[in-house]
PDB file of C-alpha atoms and ligand atoms in Angstrom:
ATOM      1  CA  MET A   7     -73.049  57.895 -19.760  1.00 59.00           C
ATOM      2  CA  THR A   8     -70.486  57.580 -22.515  1.00 69.00           C
ATOM      3  CA  MET A   9     -71.186  58.689 -25.449  1.00 80.00           C
ATOM      4  CA  GLU A  10     -69.809  55.960 -28.493  1.00 91.00           C
ATOM      5  CA  LYS A  11     -67.556  57.609 -30.229  1.00 97.00           C
ATOM      6  CA  THR A  12     -67.801  56.250 -34.887  1.00 98.00           C
ATOM      7  CA  ALA A  13     -65.150  57.523 -37.124  1.00 98.00           C
ATOM      8  CA  LEU A  14     -65.310  57.106 -41.151  1.00 98.00           C
ATOM      9  CA  PHE A  15     -62.334  55.687 -42.013  1.00 99.00           C
ATOM     10  CA  PRO A  16     -62.201  57.454 -45.753  1.00 98.00           C
ATOM     11  CA  GLY A  17     -60.644  55.814 -48.417  1.00 98.00           C
ATOM     12  CA  SER A  18     -59.979  54.263 -52.226  1.00 97.00           C
ATOM     13  CA  PHE A  19     -58.057  51.190 -50.308  1.00 98.00           C
ATOM     14  CA  ASP A  20     -57.751  50.444 -54.018  1.00 97.00           C
ATOM     15  CA  PRO A  21     -55.344  47.675 -52.092  1.00 98.00           C
ATOM     16  CA  PHE A  22     -56.497  47.531 -48.149  1.00 98.00           C
ATOM     17  CA  THR A  23     -52.089  48.069 -47.438  1.00 98.00           C
ATOM     18  CA  LEU A  24     -50.727  47.065 -43.650  1.00 98.00           C
ATOM     19  CA  GLY A  25     -50.204  51.644 -43.565  1.00 98.00           C
ATOM     20  CA  HIS A  26     -54.321  51.126 -43.628  1.00 98.00           C
ATOM     21  CA  LYS A  27     -54.585  48.511 -40.757  1.00 98.00           C
ATOM     22  CA  ALA A  28     -52.026  50.648 -39.259  1.00 98.00           C
ATOM     23  CA  ILE A  29     -54.053  53.373 -38.159  1.00 98.00           C
ATOM     24  CA  VAL A  30     -57.148  51.312 -38.156  1.00 98.00           C
ATOM     25  CA  GLU A  31     -55.465  49.758 -34.830  1.00 98.00           C
ATOM     26  CA  ARG A  32     -54.441  53.271 -33.508  1.00 98.00           C
ATOM     27  CA  GLY A  33     -57.557  54.877 -34.349  1.00 98.00           C
ATOM     28  CA  LEU A  34     -58.797  52.304 -31.808  1.00 98.00           C
ATOM     29  CA  SER A  35     -57.250  53.741 -28.822  1.00 98.00           C
ATOM     30  CA  ILE A  36     -59.070  56.929 -29.368  1.00 98.00           C
ATOM     31  CA  PHE A  37     -62.593  55.960 -31.541  1.00 98.00           C
ATOM     32  CA  ASP A  38     -65.171  53.057 -29.692  1.00 98.00           C
ATOM     33  CA  HIS A  39     -66.343  52.063 -33.510  1.00 98.00           C
ATOM     34  CA  ILE A  40     -65.000  52.946 -36.584  1.00 98.00           C
ATOM     35  CA  VAL A  41     -65.923  52.013 -40.872  1.00 98.00           C
ATOM     36  CA  VAL A  42     -63.764  52.054 -42.468  1.00 98.00           C
ATOM     37  CA  GLY A  43     -65.183  53.875 -46.310  1.00 98.00           C
ATOM     38  CA  ILE A  44     -64.517  52.022 -49.661  1.00 98.00           C
ATOM     39  CA  GLY A  45     -65.745  55.391 -51.246  1.00 96.00           C
ATOM     40  CA  VAL A  46     -66.432  54.587 -55.216  1.00 95.00           C
ATOM     41  CA  ASN A  47     -65.803  56.847 -57.539  1.00 85.00           C
ATOM     42  CA  THR A  48     -66.874  55.240 -61.220  1.00 80.00           C
ATOM     43  CA  GLU A  49     -64.008  57.051 -62.938  1.00 81.00           C
ATOM     44  CA  LYS A  50     -61.022  56.047 -61.350  1.00 81.00           C
ATOM     45  CA  ARG A  51     -59.654  52.198 -62.927  1.00 85.00           C
ATOM     46  CA  SER A  52     -59.246  50.723 -60.456  1.00 92.00           C
ATOM     47  CA  LEU A  53     -57.797  46.456 -59.269  1.00 95.00           C
ATOM     48  CA  LEU A  54     -60.152  45.213 -57.338  1.00 96.00           C
ATOM     49  CA  ALA A  55     -63.652  46.548 -57.818  1.00 95.00           C
ATOM     50  CA  PRO A  56     -64.808  46.857 -55.134  1.00 96.00           C
ATOM     51  CA  GLN A  57     -66.732  45.060 -53.235  1.00 96.00           C
ATOM     52  CA  LYS A  58     -64.051  42.656 -53.350  1.00 97.00           C
ATOM     53  CA  ARG A  59     -62.254  45.745 -51.979  1.00 98.00           C
ATOM     54  CA  ALA A  60     -64.751  45.619 -49.352  1.00 98.00           C
ATOM     55  CA  ASP A  61     -64.900  41.724 -48.687  1.00 98.00           C
ATOM     56  CA  LEU A  62     -60.961  42.284 -47.716  1.00 98.00           C
ATOM     57  CA  VAL A  63     -61.165  44.465 -45.127  1.00 98.00           C
ATOM     58  CA  ARG A  64     -64.184  42.726 -43.731  1.00 98.00           C
ATOM     59  CA  GLU A  65     -61.592  39.494 -43.674  1.00 98.00           C
ATOM     60  CA  VAL A  66     -58.576  41.458 -42.222  1.00 98.00           C
ATOM     61  CA  PHE A  67     -60.415  42.314 -38.742  1.00 98.00           C
ATOM     62  CA  THR A  68     -62.845  39.226 -39.280  1.00 97.00           C
ATOM     63  CA  GLY A  69     -63.878  38.272 -35.235  1.00 97.00           C
ATOM     64  CA  ASP A  70     -63.084  42.735 -34.952  1.00 98.00           C
ATOM     65  CA  ASP A  71     -66.890  44.168 -34.128  1.00 97.00           C
ATOM     66  CA  ARG A  72     -65.099  47.506 -33.995  1.00 98.00           C
ATOM     67  CA  VAL A  73     -64.586  47.624 -37.687  1.00 98.00           C
ATOM     68  CA  THR A  74     -67.187  47.642 -40.279  1.00 98.00           C
ATOM     69  CA  VAL A  75     -67.005  48.475 -43.765  1.00 98.00           C
ATOM     70  CA  ALA A  76     -69.078  50.415 -45.869  1.00 98.00           C
ATOM     71  CA  LEU A  77     -69.298  50.664 -49.377  1.00 98.00           C
ATOM     72  CA  TYR A  78     -70.396  54.838 -50.403  1.00 98.00           C
ATOM     73  CA  GLU A  79     -70.813  57.031 -53.817  1.00 96.00           C
ATOM     74  CA  GLY A  80     -69.751  61.065 -53.526  1.00 96.00           C
ATOM     75  CA  LEU A  81     -68.410  63.242 -51.182  1.00 97.00           C
ATOM     76  CA  THR A  82     -67.491  62.416 -48.043  1.00 98.00           C
ATOM     77  CA  GLY A  83     -69.424  64.141 -45.678  1.00 98.00           C
ATOM     78  CA  ASP A  84     -72.437  64.139 -47.139  1.00 98.00           C
ATOM     79  CA  PHE A  85     -71.662  60.605 -46.352  1.00 98.00           C
ATOM     80  CA  CYS A  86     -71.018  60.710 -42.726  1.00 98.00           C
ATOM     81  CA  ARG A  87     -74.088  63.516 -41.891  1.00 98.00           C
ATOM     82  CA  SER A  88     -76.847  60.376 -43.308  1.00 98.00           C
ATOM     83  CA  ARG A  89     -75.139  58.534 -40.924  1.00 98.00           C
ATOM     84  CA  GLY A  90     -74.456  60.764 -37.874  1.00 97.00           C
ATOM     85  CA  ILE A  91     -70.954  59.994 -38.028  1.00 98.00           C
ATOM     86  CA  ARG A  92     -68.395  62.999 -36.545  1.00 98.00           C
ATOM     87  CA  HIS A  93     -65.103  62.483 -37.229  1.00 98.00           C
ATOM     88  CA  ILE A  94     -63.078  61.621 -40.365  1.00 98.00           C
ATOM     89  CA  LEU A  95     -60.068  59.749 -39.421  1.00 98.00           C
ATOM     90  CA  ARG A  96     -57.484  59.978 -41.780  1.00 98.00           C
ATOM     91  CA  GLY A  97     -53.662  58.484 -42.429  1.00 98.00           C
ATOM     92  CA  ILE A  98     -50.476  60.819 -42.483  1.00 98.00           C
ATOM     93  CA  ARG A  99     -46.885  59.114 -43.488  1.00 98.00           C
ATOM     94  CA  ASN A 100     -45.034  62.385 -45.177  1.00 98.00           C
ATOM     95  CA  ALA A 101     -45.182  66.416 -45.339  1.00 98.00           C
ATOM     96  CA  ALA A 102     -46.759  65.823 -49.659  1.00 97.00           C
ATOM     97  CA  ASP A 103     -49.571  63.742 -46.888  1.00 98.00           C
ATOM     98  CA  PHE A 104     -49.923  65.761 -44.644  1.00 98.00           C
ATOM     99  CA  GLU A 105     -50.604  68.730 -46.821  1.00 98.00           C
ATOM    100  CA  TYR A 106     -53.349  66.985 -49.172  1.00 98.00           C
ATOM    101  CA  GLU A 107     -54.878  66.161 -45.495  1.00 98.00           C
ATOM    102  CA  HIS A 108     -55.033  69.384 -44.135  1.00 98.00           C
ATOM    103  CA  ASN A 109     -56.462  71.030 -47.439  1.00 98.00           C
ATOM    104  CA  MET A 110     -58.863  68.953 -46.741  1.00 98.00           C
ATOM    105  CA  GLU A 111     -59.721  69.048 -43.479  1.00 98.00           C
ATOM    106  CA  MET A 112     -59.940  72.497 -44.257  1.00 98.00           C
ATOM    107  CA  ALA A 113     -62.847  72.772 -47.175  1.00 98.00           C
ATOM    108  CA  ASN A 114     -64.522  70.098 -44.642  1.00 98.00           C
ATOM    109  CA  THR A 115     -64.613  71.669 -41.757  1.00 98.00           C
ATOM    110  CA  ARG A 116     -66.084  75.507 -43.835  1.00 98.00           C
ATOM    111  CA  LEU A 117     -68.893  72.898 -45.150  1.00 98.00           C
ATOM    112  CA  TYR A 118     -69.029  69.442 -42.667  1.00 98.00           C
ATOM    113  CA  PRO A 119     -68.832  72.412 -38.984  1.00 98.00           C
ATOM    114  CA  GLU A 120     -69.479  69.472 -36.800  1.00 98.00           C
ATOM    115  CA  ILE A 121     -67.683  66.615 -38.263  1.00 98.00           C
ATOM    116  CA  THR A 122     -64.298  66.702 -36.632  1.00 98.00           C
ATOM    117  CA  THR A 123     -61.372  65.030 -38.535  1.00 98.00           C
ATOM    118  CA  THR A 124     -57.935  63.599 -37.000  1.00 98.00           C
ATOM    119  CA  ALA A 125     -55.065  62.758 -38.376  1.00 98.00           C
ATOM    120  CA  ILE A 126     -52.538  59.485 -37.306  1.00 98.00           C
ATOM    121  CA  PHE A 127     -48.978  59.640 -38.226  1.00 98.00           C
ATOM    122  CA  THR A 128     -48.595  56.084 -39.383  1.00 98.00           C
ATOM    123  CA  PRO A 129     -45.732  54.049 -38.054  1.00 98.00           C
ATOM    124  CA  ALA A 130     -41.813  54.044 -39.386  1.00 97.00           C
ATOM    125  CA  GLU A 131     -41.679  50.929 -40.725  1.00 97.00           C
ATOM    126  CA  TYR A 132     -45.386  51.932 -43.561  1.00 98.00           C
ATOM    127  CA  ILE A 133     -44.066  55.167 -44.534  1.00 98.00           C
ATOM    128  CA  SER A 134     -43.556  53.877 -47.704  1.00 97.00           C
ATOM    129  CA  VAL A 135     -46.367  51.354 -48.026  1.00 98.00           C
ATOM    130  CA  SER A 136     -48.733  52.714 -50.214  1.00 98.00           C
ATOM    131  CA  SER A 137     -50.895  51.212 -52.694  1.00 98.00           C
ATOM    132  CA  ARG A 138     -49.609  52.696 -55.077  1.00 97.00           C
ATOM    133  CA  LEU A 139     -47.059  50.725 -54.430  1.00 98.00           C
ATOM    134  CA  VAL A 140     -48.721  46.940 -54.159  1.00 98.00           C
ATOM    135  CA  ARG A 141     -50.458  47.375 -57.205  1.00 97.00           C
ATOM    136  CA  GLU A 142     -47.342  47.878 -59.095  1.00 97.00           C
ATOM    137  CA  ILE A 143     -45.738  45.258 -58.219  1.00 97.00           C
ATOM    138  CA  LEU A 144     -48.752  42.641 -59.031  1.00 97.00           C
ATOM    139  CA  ALA A 145     -48.461  44.873 -62.188  1.00 95.00           C
ATOM    140  CA  MET A 146     -45.161  43.585 -62.359  1.00 96.00           C
ATOM    141  CA  GLY A 147     -46.314  39.635 -61.710  1.00 95.00           C
ATOM    142  CA  GLY A 148     -43.953  40.581 -58.017  1.00 96.00           C
ATOM    143  CA  ASP A 149     -44.953  39.519 -54.415  1.00 97.00           C
ATOM    144  CA  ALA A 150     -47.077  42.637 -52.308  1.00 97.00           C
ATOM    145  CA  SER A 151     -47.316  40.354 -48.982  1.00 97.00           C
ATOM    146  CA  LEU A 152     -44.695  42.295 -47.716  1.00 97.00           C
ATOM    147  CA  PHE A 153     -47.068  45.291 -47.931  1.00 98.00           C
ATOM    148  CA  LEU A 154     -50.314  43.161 -47.057  1.00 98.00           C
ATOM    149  CA  PRO A 155     -52.501  42.552 -43.852  1.00 97.00           C
ATOM    150  CA  HIS A 156     -50.911  39.060 -42.607  1.00 94.00           C
ATOM    151  CA  ASN A 157     -53.767  36.790 -43.260  1.00 89.00           C
ATOM    152  CA  ILE A 158     -54.681  37.759 -46.436  1.00 95.00           C
ATOM    153  CA  ASP A 159     -54.259  36.053 -49.742  1.00 96.00           C
ATOM    154  CA  ILE A 160     -54.158  38.883 -52.837  1.00 97.00           C
ATOM    155  CA  ASP A 161     -54.751  36.591 -55.023  1.00 96.00           C
ATOM    156  CA  THR A 162     -57.990  34.952 -54.292  1.00 96.00           C
ATOM    157  CA  TYR A 163     -59.328  38.535 -54.748  1.00 96.00           C
ATOM    158  CA  LEU A 164     -58.213  39.753 -58.101  1.00 92.00           C
TER     159      LEU A 164
HETATM  160  P1  ADP B  27     -56.526  58.521 -50.964  1.00 82.10           P
HETATM  161  O1  ADP B  27     -57.040  58.080 -52.347  1.00 82.10           O
HETATM  162  O2  ADP B  27     -58.035  58.654 -51.152  1.00 82.10           O
HETATM  163  O3  ADP B  27     -55.487  58.938 -50.361  1.00 82.10           O
HETATM  164  P2  ADP B  27     -56.091  56.128 -49.784  1.00 82.10           P
HETATM  165  O4  ADP B  27     -56.476  54.707 -50.027  1.00 82.10           O
HETATM  166  O5  ADP B  27     -54.468  55.854 -51.562  1.00 82.10           O
HETATM  167  O6  ADP B  27     -56.912  56.751 -49.966  1.00 82.10           O
HETATM  168  O7  ADP B  27     -55.567  56.314 -48.794  1.00 82.10           O
HETATM  169  C1  ADP B  27     -56.221  55.846 -47.088  1.00 82.10           C
HETATM  170  C2  ADP B  27     -56.057  56.973 -46.036  1.00 82.10           C
HETATM  171  O8  ADP B  27     -54.912  56.258 -45.530  1.00 82.10           O
HETATM  172  C3  ADP B  27     -55.435  58.690 -46.774  1.00 82.10           C
HETATM  173  O9  ADP B  27     -55.207  59.292 -45.331  1.00 82.10           O
HETATM  174  C4  ADP B  27     -53.427  57.995 -46.698  1.00 82.10           C
HETATM  175  O10 ADP B  27     -52.796  59.202 -46.334  1.00 82.10           O
HETATM  176  C5  ADP B  27     -53.615  57.263 -46.060  1.00 82.10           C
HETATM  177  N1  ADP B  27     -52.826  56.133 -46.172  1.00 82.10           N
HETATM  178  C6  ADP B  27     -52.393  55.630 -46.592  1.00 82.10           C
HETATM  179  N2  ADP B  27     -51.357  54.706 -46.785  1.00 82.10           N
HETATM  180  C7  ADP B  27     -50.883  54.900 -45.272  1.00 82.10           C
HETATM  181  C8  ADP B  27     -49.699  54.088 -44.985  1.00 82.10           C
HETATM  182  N3  ADP B  27     -48.625  53.668 -45.801  1.00 82.10           N
HETATM  183  N4  ADP B  27     -49.659  54.650 -43.806  1.00 82.10           N
HETATM  184  C9  ADP B  27     -50.878  55.378 -42.725  1.00 82.10           C
HETATM  185  N5  ADP B  27     -51.959  56.625 -44.238  1.00 82.10           N
HETATM  186  C10 ADP B  27     -51.829  55.588 -44.677  1.00 82.10           C
END
């Protein structure tokens, strides 16, 4: 019997970029199903409201039922447990990401020993892509479409 493997890909995704998309695509070579988990942080000011961020990710993966989207509050590990998910997927661009992700992995492994974190390297062309970069371009009235999934018109979400 084969067990379906599901991973949670948690993040702010404000907004979801081509870099995030590449991690989901690479993740689908390991996992059968990926839940893009949009962490709702009421303290943090955001470009897009959480529901809009979710709608955008759903549009990116329209027609691909291997990818679903969920909003959650609180700790990522607690959300995984509530859903019976035992894998966390994260992306790594550089040494700074590695350091951060490794620390998160160590904390999560102490707190949630049954959950395994898998980190995937980003394709070289997306190393400099970040949600923050996209937000800054948009704040200055620029065109960020180069860094966003190609079927997305960000103006419809702002
Ligand atoms: P967080 O606020 O939790 O860091 P983000 O939405 O910024 O959430 O990122 C979610 C995950 O995607 C993180 O693991 C982050 O390192 C990764 N990520 C962000 N941008 C890229 C990119 N260009 N290539 C690969 N991974 C990325």
